[in-house]
Amino acid sequence: MFIDFLIGLFAANALPHYLIGRFDGRILGLFGYSARANIAYSFFCTAIALGLFQYKYGLESIADHGMLLGVLLVVFSFYGGWPIITRYLTSSGKT
């Protein structure tokens, strides 16, 4: 049960650190206080969550864990979709 808590904690913690890092915000993370450190910490949290999940369940059973799958879908959509988001924000004059 504690490993499940850590999996969820690290998976959910990845997104705010990624977004704060991308918006050049600064909060303290494991790797420091800069935007680049927050982005690195976000990837680290995702890797830890996936590693713990692999250890406990095996990655082949991820489809059976819908909540984690949903969190990871949102996290990976921000990782992969950030250039599109940046283009939209820049073209609409919001940044």
CSV table of C-alpha atoms in Angstrom, one decimal:
chain,number,residue,atom,x,y,z
A,1,MET,CA,0.0,0.0,0.0
A,2,PHE,CA,2.8,2.4,0.8
A,3,ILE,CA,4.4,1.8,-2.6
A,4,ASP,CA,1.1,2.6,-4.3
A,5,PHE,CA,1.1,5.9,-2.4
A,6,LEU,CA,4.6,6.7,-3.6
A,7,ILE,CA,3.7,5.8,-7.2
A,8,GLY,CA,0.8,8.2,-7.1
A,9,LEU,CA,2.8,10.9,-5.3
A,10,PHE,CA,5.7,10.9,-7.7
A,11,ALA,CA,3.4,10.7,-10.8
A,12,ALA,CA,1.2,13.6,-9.6
A,13,ASN,CA,4.2,15.7,-8.5
A,14,ALA,CA,5.7,15.5,-12.0
A,15,LEU,CA,3.2,17.8,-13.6
A,16,PRO,CA,3.4,20.9,-11.4
A,17,HIS,CA,7.2,20.9,-11.5
A,18,TYR,CA,7.1,20.5,-15.3
A,19,LEU,CA,4.7,23.4,-15.8
A,20,ILE,CA,6.4,25.7,-13.3
A,21,GLY,CA,9.7,25.0,-15.0
A,22,ARG,CA,8.3,25.7,-18.4
A,23,PHE,CA,6.9,29.0,-17.3
A,24,ASP,CA,10.3,29.9,-15.8
A,25,GLY,CA,8.9,29.8,-12.3
A,26,ARG,CA,11.2,28.9,-9.5
A,27,ILE,CA,10.3,26.5,-6.7
A,28,LEU,CA,12.6,24.3,-4.8
A,29,GLY,CA,13.0,20.8,-6.1
A,30,LEU,CA,15.5,18.0,-5.6
A,31,PHE,CA,17.8,19.4,-8.2
A,32,GLY,CA,17.7,23.0,-7.2
A,33,TYR,CA,15.8,26.2,-7.6
A,34,SER,CA,15.9,27.0,-11.3
A,35,ALA,CA,13.4,26.3,-14.1
A,36,ARG,CA,15.8,23.7,-15.7
A,37,ALA,CA,16.1,22.0,-12.3
A,38,ASN,CA,12.3,21.8,-12.0
A,39,ILE,CA,12.0,20.2,-15.5
A,40,ALA,CA,14.7,17.7,-14.6
A,41,TYR,CA,12.9,16.9,-11.3
A,42,SER,CA,9.7,16.3,-13.2
A,43,PHE,CA,11.3,13.7,-15.4
A,44,PHE,CA,12.9,12.2,-12.4
A,45,CYS,CA,9.5,11.9,-10.6
A,46,THR,CA,8.0,10.3,-13.7
A,47,ALA,CA,10.9,7.8,-13.9
A,48,ILE,CA,10.6,7.0,-10.2
A,49,ALA,CA,6.8,6.4,-10.5
A,50,LEU,CA,7.3,4.1,-13.5
A,51,GLY,CA,10.2,2.3,-11.8
A,52,LEU,CA,8.2,1.7,-8.6
A,53,PHE,CA,5.2,0.5,-10.7
A,54,GLN,CA,7.4,-1.8,-12.7
A,55,TYR,CA,8.8,-3.2,-9.4
A,56,LYS,CA,5.5,-3.9,-7.9
A,57,TYR,CA,3.2,-4.8,-10.8
A,58,GLY,CA,5.1,-4.9,-14.0
A,59,LEU,CA,4.5,-2.5,-16.8
A,60,GLU,CA,2.4,-5.0,-18.8
A,61,SER,CA,-0.4,-4.6,-16.2
A,62,ILE,CA,-0.6,-0.8,-16.4
A,63,ALA,CA,-3.9,-1.0,-18.3
A,64,ASP,CA,-5.4,-2.5,-15.1
A,65,HIS,CA,-4.6,0.6,-13.1
A,66,GLY,CA,-6.8,3.3,-14.7
A,67,MET,CA,-6.1,6.1,-12.3
A,68,LEU,CA,-2.3,5.9,-12.8
A,69,LEU,CA,-2.8,5.5,-16.5
A,70,GLY,CA,-4.9,8.7,-16.5
A,71,VAL,CA,-2.2,10.7,-14.6
A,72,LEU,CA,0.6,9.5,-16.8
A,73,LEU,CA,-1.5,10.3,-19.9
A,74,VAL,CA,-1.8,13.9,-18.7
A,75,VAL,CA,1.9,14.1,-17.8
A,76,PHE,CA,3.1,12.7,-21.1
A,77,SER,CA,0.6,14.8,-23.1
A,78,PHE,CA,2.3,17.9,-21.6
A,79,TYR,CA,5.8,16.5,-22.2
A,80,GLY,CA,5.0,15.8,-25.9
A,81,GLY,CA,2.5,18.6,-26.5
A,82,TRP,CA,4.4,21.5,-25.1
A,83,PRO,CA,5.6,22.8,-28.5
A,84,ILE,CA,2.0,23.0,-29.6
A,85,ILE,CA,1.0,24.8,-26.4
A,86,THR,CA,3.8,27.3,-26.7
A,87,ARG,CA,2.8,28.0,-30.3
A,88,TYR,CA,-0.8,28.6,-29.3
A,89,LEU,CA,0.2,30.9,-26.4
A,90,THR,CA,2.7,32.8,-28.5
A,91,SER,CA,0.3,33.3,-31.5
A,92,SER,CA,-2.6,34.5,-29.2
A,93,GLY,CA,-0.4,37.1,-27.6
A,94,LYS,CA,-0.7,35.7,-24.1
A,95,THR,CA,3.1,35.4,-23.4
